[in-house]
Short mmCIF file of C-alpha atoms and ligand atoms in Angstrom, two decimals:
data_model
loop_
_atom_site.label_atom_id
_atom_site.label_comp_id
_atom_site.label_asym_id
_atom_site.label_seq_id
_atom_site.Cartn_x
_atom_site.Cartn_y
_atom_site.Cartn_z
CA MET I 1 136.00 60.08 65.66
CA LYS I 2 133.06 61.47 67.60
CA ASN I 3 133.00 64.33 70.07
CA VAL I 4 129.71 64.39 71.94
CA LEU I 5 128.29 66.65 74.67
CA ILE I 6 125.50 65.23 76.83
CA ILE I 7 123.58 68.02 78.55
CA GLY I 8 121.90 66.57 81.63
CA SER I 9 124.31 63.62 81.86
CA THR I 10 123.46 62.77 85.47
CA GLY I 11 119.71 62.31 84.92
CA GLN I 12 117.77 59.09 84.30
CA ILE I 13 118.64 58.86 80.58
CA GLY I 14 121.92 60.77 80.68
CA THR I 15 123.68 58.51 83.18
CA GLU I 16 123.24 55.45 81.01
CA LEU I 17 123.48 57.15 77.62
CA THR I 18 126.85 58.75 78.49
CA LEU I 19 128.32 55.38 79.52
CA GLU I 20 126.87 53.65 76.45
CA LEU I 21 128.32 56.30 74.11
CA ARG I 22 131.72 55.97 75.80
CA LYS I 23 131.64 52.21 75.19
CA ARG I 24 130.65 52.74 71.59
CA TYR I 25 132.89 55.62 70.55
CA THR I 26 136.26 54.83 72.09
CA GLU I 27 138.04 57.60 70.18
CA GLY I 28 137.13 61.24 70.76
CA ASN I 29 135.49 62.79 73.77
CA ILE I 30 132.11 61.97 75.27
CA VAL I 31 131.66 64.93 77.61
CA ALA I 32 129.30 64.62 80.58
CA GLY I 33 127.61 68.03 80.92
CA TYR I 34 126.18 68.80 84.35
CA ILE I 35 124.82 71.59 86.53
CA PRO I 36 126.10 72.54 90.02
CA GLY I 37 124.73 70.12 92.61
CA ALA I 38 124.41 67.30 90.05
CA GLU I 39 128.09 66.48 89.45
CA PRO I 40 128.92 63.09 87.85
CA LYS I 41 130.06 60.45 90.33
CA GLY I 42 131.53 56.93 90.20
CA GLU I 43 131.87 55.35 86.76
CA LEU I 44 130.41 58.44 85.07
CA ALA I 45 133.14 60.65 86.58
CA GLU I 46 135.92 58.11 86.04
CA THR I 47 135.40 57.16 82.41
CA GLY I 48 135.60 60.51 80.61
CA PRO I 49 135.60 64.30 80.79
CA ALA I 50 132.90 66.27 82.61
CA GLU I 51 132.14 69.98 82.24
CA LEU I 52 129.63 72.43 83.61
CA ALA I 53 127.02 72.85 80.85
CA ASP I 54 123.93 74.57 82.19
CA ILE I 55 121.30 74.67 79.46
CA THR I 56 120.20 78.14 80.59
CA ASN I 57 123.74 79.47 79.99
CA ASP I 58 124.46 79.67 76.25
CA LYS I 59 128.04 80.92 76.72
CA GLN I 60 128.91 77.98 78.95
CA ILE I 61 127.56 75.51 76.36
CA ALA I 62 129.44 77.28 73.54
CA GLU I 63 132.72 77.13 75.52
CA VAL I 64 132.42 73.36 76.03
CA VAL I 65 131.44 72.81 72.39
CA SER I 66 134.42 74.87 71.21
CA LYS I 67 136.91 73.32 73.68
CA TYR I 68 136.12 69.69 72.69
CA LYS I 69 135.22 70.35 69.01
CA ILE I 70 131.80 68.81 69.71
CA ASP I 71 129.94 67.48 66.65
CA THR I 72 126.83 66.06 68.38
CA ILE I 73 124.80 67.34 71.36
CA TYR I 74 122.35 65.14 73.27
CA ASN I 75 120.11 67.66 75.01
CA LEU I 76 118.55 65.75 77.90
CA ALA I 77 117.75 68.65 80.24
CA ALA I 78 114.03 68.71 81.12
CA LEU I 79 111.52 68.83 83.96
CA LEU I 80 109.22 65.78 83.74
CA SER I 81 105.47 66.15 83.44
CA ALA I 82 104.27 66.27 87.07
CA VAL I 83 107.12 68.52 88.25
CA ALA I 84 106.59 70.80 85.25
CA GLU I 85 102.98 71.37 86.40
CA ALA I 86 104.31 72.47 89.81
CA LYS I 87 106.97 74.73 88.22
CA PRO I 88 105.67 75.79 84.79
CA GLN I 89 107.91 78.85 84.50
CA LEU I 90 111.05 76.81 85.14
CA ALA I 91 109.81 74.10 82.76
CA TRP I 92 109.56 76.72 79.99
CA LYS I 93 112.99 78.16 80.83
CA VAL I 94 114.66 74.74 80.60
CA GLY I 95 112.52 73.19 77.85
CA MET I 96 112.16 76.14 75.45
CA ASP I 97 114.73 78.84 76.30
CA GLY I 98 117.26 76.10 76.99
CA LEU I 99 116.55 74.34 73.70
CA PHE I 100 116.90 77.67 71.89
CA ASN I 101 120.37 78.10 73.47
CA VAL I 102 121.39 74.62 72.34
CA LEU I 103 120.11 75.12 68.80
CA GLU I 104 121.86 78.47 68.46
CA VAL I 105 125.18 76.96 69.59
CA ALA I 106 124.58 74.02 67.22
CA ARG I 107 123.94 76.45 64.35
CA GLN I 108 127.15 78.36 65.02
CA TYR I 109 129.38 75.30 65.61
CA HIS I 110 127.72 72.91 63.10
CA CYS I 111 126.58 70.27 65.60
CA ALA I 112 123.85 67.66 65.23
CA VAL I 113 121.27 67.77 68.06
CA PHE I 114 119.15 65.06 69.69
CA THR I 115 116.40 66.34 72.00
CA PRO I 116 113.94 63.81 73.44
CA SER I 117 110.28 64.48 72.87
CA SER I 118 107.55 62.51 74.64
CA ILE I 119 104.13 60.89 74.46
CA GLY I 120 103.30 64.08 76.41
CA VAL I 121 102.95 65.97 73.09
CA PHE I 122 99.54 64.33 72.70
CA GLY I 123 96.32 65.40 74.38
CA ASN I 124 92.65 64.61 74.78
CA ASN I 125 91.79 65.15 71.09
CA THR I 126 94.49 62.80 69.80
CA PRO I 127 93.45 59.29 68.68
CA LYS I 128 94.10 57.12 71.76
CA ASP I 129 94.98 53.72 70.29
CA LYS I 130 97.89 53.20 67.92
CA THR I 131 98.28 56.98 67.84
CA PRO I 132 99.61 57.86 64.35
CA GLN I 133 102.92 59.60 63.70
CA ASP I 134 101.33 62.69 62.18
CA THR I 135 98.23 63.66 64.14
CA ILE I 136 96.76 66.25 66.53
CA ARG I 137 99.21 67.48 69.19
CA ASN I 138 97.20 69.52 71.69
CA PRO I 139 98.59 68.91 75.18
CA ARG I 140 97.22 70.84 78.15
CA THR I 141 100.32 70.42 80.34
CA MET I 142 103.38 72.70 80.39
CA TYR I 143 105.53 69.61 79.77
CA GLY I 144 103.53 68.84 76.62
CA VAL I 145 103.55 72.47 75.49
CA THR I 146 107.36 72.60 75.73
CA LYS I 147 107.70 69.24 73.96
CA VAL I 148 105.45 70.31 71.04
CA GLY I 149 107.27 73.66 70.93
CA GLY I 150 110.58 71.80 71.00
CA GLU I 151 109.57 69.59 68.07
CA LEU I 152 108.52 72.63 66.02
CA LEU I 153 111.61 74.67 66.90
CA SER I 154 113.92 71.75 66.09
CA ASP I 155 112.25 71.26 62.71
CA TYR I 156 112.54 75.02 62.11
CA TYR I 157 116.31 74.95 62.75
CA TYR I 158 116.66 72.05 60.31
CA ILE I 159 114.59 73.67 57.57
CA ARG I 160 115.86 77.25 58.00
CA PHE I 161 119.51 76.71 59.00
CA GLY I 162 120.27 73.08 58.11
CA VAL I 163 120.96 72.07 61.73
CA ASP I 164 120.79 68.24 61.85
CA THR I 165 118.07 67.93 64.52
CA ARG I 166 116.50 64.53 65.33
CA SER I 167 114.17 63.31 68.06
CA VAL I 168 111.96 60.49 69.32
CA ARG I 169 108.80 60.63 71.42
CA PHE I 170 109.84 58.61 74.44
CA PRO I 171 107.18 56.72 76.39
CA GLY I 172 107.63 56.07 80.14
CA LEU I 173 111.21 54.85 80.59
CA ILE I 174 111.95 52.06 83.05
CA SER I 175 115.47 51.70 84.45
CA TYR I 176 117.36 50.59 87.55
CA ILE I 177 120.39 52.94 87.70
CA ALA I 178 119.33 56.60 88.01
CA PRO I 179 115.70 57.22 89.08
CA PRO I 180 113.30 59.35 87.03
CA GLY I 181 112.18 62.51 88.80
CA GLY I 182 108.60 63.67 88.79
CA GLY I 183 107.06 61.97 85.77
CA THR I 184 103.58 60.55 85.31
CA THR I 185 104.95 57.15 84.31
CA ASP I 186 107.35 56.89 87.31
CA TYR I 187 105.04 54.38 89.01
CA ALA I 188 106.26 51.74 86.56
CA VAL I 189 109.78 52.18 87.95
CA ASP I 190 108.77 52.55 91.61
CA ILE I 191 106.76 49.32 91.52
CA TYR I 192 109.93 47.27 90.89
CA TYR I 193 111.80 48.96 93.76
CA ALA I 194 108.86 48.22 96.10
CA ALA I 195 108.74 44.57 94.98
CA VAL I 196 112.47 44.03 95.54
CA ARG I 197 112.46 45.83 98.91
CA GLY I 198 109.54 43.68 100.03
CA ASP I 199 107.25 46.74 100.43
CA ARG I 200 103.54 46.96 99.65
CA PHE I 201 103.26 49.23 96.59
CA VAL I 202 100.89 52.21 96.65
CA CYS I 203 100.01 52.96 93.04
CA PRO I 204 99.22 56.60 92.12
CA ILE I 205 97.70 55.65 88.73
CA ALA I 206 94.29 53.95 88.48
CA ALA I 207 93.74 50.41 87.22
CA GLY I 208 92.77 50.43 83.54
CA THR I 209 95.04 53.38 82.65
CA PHE I 210 97.17 52.22 79.73
CA MET I 211 100.35 54.06 78.73
CA ASP I 212 103.27 53.19 76.48
CA MET I 213 106.45 52.19 78.33
CA MET I 214 109.97 51.15 77.33
CA TYR I 215 112.98 49.53 78.97
CA MET I 216 116.05 51.81 79.07
CA PRO I 217 118.33 49.65 76.86
CA ASP I 218 115.81 50.02 74.02
CA ALA I 219 115.54 53.78 74.64
CA LEU I 220 119.34 54.22 74.47
CA HIS I 221 119.48 52.11 71.34
CA ALA I 222 116.75 54.29 69.77
CA ALA I 223 118.55 57.55 70.47
CA ILE I 224 121.91 56.33 69.18
CA ARG I 225 120.48 54.52 66.16
CA LEU I 226 118.46 57.56 65.09
CA MET I 227 121.52 59.83 65.35
CA GLU I 228 123.50 57.35 63.22
CA ALA I 229 120.71 56.91 60.64
CA ASP I 230 121.24 57.80 56.99
CA PRO I 231 119.73 61.31 56.65
CA ALA I 232 118.61 60.54 53.09
CA ARG I 233 116.07 58.04 54.50
CA LEU I 234 114.54 60.45 57.06
CA ILE I 235 111.16 61.80 55.99
CA HIS I 236 110.40 62.84 59.57
CA ARG I 237 112.83 64.31 62.08
CA ASN I 238 111.20 65.87 65.16
CA ALA I 239 109.92 63.60 66.49
CA PHE I 240 109.41 59.90 65.77
CA ASN I 241 106.84 57.77 67.60
CA ILE I 242 108.61 54.73 69.08
CA ALA I 243 106.94 51.93 71.03
CA SER I 244 107.68 48.60 72.63
CA MET I 245 104.95 47.82 75.21
CA SER I 246 101.72 49.23 76.66
CA PHE I 247 100.21 48.18 79.99
CA ASP I 248 98.11 49.38 82.93
CA PRO I 249 99.05 49.01 86.64
CA GLU I 250 97.22 45.67 86.98
CA ILE I 251 99.15 44.08 84.12
CA ILE I 252 102.61 45.07 85.41
CA TYR I 253 101.58 44.08 88.96
CA GLN I 254 100.47 40.61 87.84
CA ASN I 255 103.60 40.22 85.77
CA ILE I 256 105.84 40.95 88.80
CA ARG I 257 103.76 38.59 90.96
CA GLN I 258 104.67 35.70 88.66
CA TYR I 259 108.20 36.02 90.07
CA MET I 260 107.33 37.46 93.53
CA PRO I 261 103.96 35.91 94.54
CA ASP I 262 103.93 37.66 97.96
CA PHE I 263 104.14 41.14 96.42
CA THR I 264 101.05 43.28 97.13
CA MET I 265 99.67 46.55 95.72
CA GLU I 266 96.94 49.03 96.63
CA TYR I 267 95.74 52.23 94.95
CA ASP I 268 95.94 55.83 96.16
CA VAL I 269 95.34 57.75 92.94
CA ASP I 270 97.13 61.09 92.54
CA PRO I 271 94.65 63.41 90.74
CA LEU I 272 97.35 65.40 88.92
CA ARG I 273 99.23 62.39 87.57
CA GLN I 274 95.95 60.63 86.74
CA SER I 275 94.63 63.58 84.72
CA ILE I 276 97.91 63.73 82.78
CA ALA I 277 97.84 59.96 82.18
CA ASP I 278 94.22 60.14 81.01
CA SER I 279 95.18 62.73 78.39
CA TRP I 280 97.99 60.58 76.94
CA PRO I 281 97.62 57.80 74.35
CA ASN I 282 97.12 54.15 75.28
CA SER I 283 99.63 53.09 72.63
CA LEU I 284 101.60 54.59 69.72
CA ASP I 285 102.01 53.51 66.09
CA ASP I 286 105.76 53.51 65.37
CA THR I 287 105.66 52.42 61.71
CA CYS I 288 107.56 55.51 60.48
CA ALA I 289 110.49 54.85 62.84
CA ARG I 290 110.58 51.22 61.71
CA GLU I 291 110.55 52.21 58.03
CA GLU I 292 112.86 55.25 58.10
CA TRP I 293 115.66 54.05 60.43
CA ASP I 294 114.89 50.39 61.19
CA TRP I 295 113.69 50.94 64.77
CA GLN I 296 113.13 47.59 66.46
CA PRO I 297 112.75 47.14 70.25
CA VAL I 298 114.20 44.08 72.00
CA TYR I 299 112.32 43.98 75.33
CA ASP I 300 108.68 43.21 76.11
CA LEU I 301 107.07 43.42 79.56
CA ASP I 302 108.11 39.96 80.67
CA THR I 303 111.76 40.13 79.56
CA MET I 304 111.99 43.60 81.12
CA THR I 305 110.51 42.39 84.43
CA ARG I 306 112.95 39.50 84.69
CA ASP I 307 115.91 41.78 83.98
CA MET I 308 114.71 44.59 86.29
CA LEU I 309 114.15 42.21 89.21
CA ALA I 310 117.53 40.53 88.75
CA LYS I 311 119.41 43.84 88.43
CA LEU I 312 117.61 45.49 91.36
CA LYS I 313 118.12 42.45 93.62
CA ALA I 314 121.85 42.69 92.90
CA ARG I 315 121.90 46.44 93.64
CA ILE I 316 119.64 46.72 96.70
C1 LIG R 401 106.76 61.58 82.23
O1 LIG R 401 106.01 60.75 82.75
O2 LIG R 401 106.69 62.80 82.42
C2 LIG R 401 107.81 61.08 81.26
C3 LIG R 401 107.30 61.04 79.87
C4 LIG R 401 106.39 59.99 79.43
O3 LIG R 401 107.65 61.87 79.07
N1 LIG R 401 108.27 59.80 81.67
#
């Protein structure tokens, strides 16, 4: 029996992760944690319990954890990279103070904790291609600072207090249910919506800018598989490089055009997003995840494009 709290259940990852966990763990409670103004709706509201769980309110989180005898917390609350640059104080409050609240509750109630990290932990001095697992992490964005801080704090709670903390460095995540909000990699989601709506796409990232990306089903699988992994095999914990594909705007554009030949794209580069993208790796080396918990992605760019276009055509 599993009792799980998802903090940030109505966001891009949370919406799908909560439903996937409910399908997987049919006994116990998979609690959708939310903040006022972001209440679960539709299937998310109908398939299981939902509770207010604001990451900045430690007492509220502790009450939910105690009420449902929670054993695992997925902490998905975060401001993405571009928004975090506009609101650095709030990004710290959610990313660091919030994580501290979650880890303290986990320490007191003996919960395991998953907190996503990101390719945003890397910076201009990091090796760009096949970025190794253990290497320089020197981001110059508030998002990256909170993600590096989060990795260190999570490892600290494991080493000092035995809290079972685990994490992956997510690349840009591409999905068709809940939109991302304010990330540098969002263009790789928006481009599919434009193609299906029949719009000309205006790309905010320059041609030739490679970043790692992943289709949401692989990302969900990674989070769940890591939390189920045998702890005796884990040499690393916070956080594992994972990878499935790397492309620039031209490559994804040409891939979509194979299926929608009339689709067009132009560039209007956003300097903030471009400077963040330029500081991130072109591709990650995920050998440690493959060796320590059998990470293996299913989707590549082409299988993702075919699925995204089919799913979005059915939805829009
Ligand atoms: C962002 O672009 O901010 C995120 C990320 C790569 O962490 N999608």
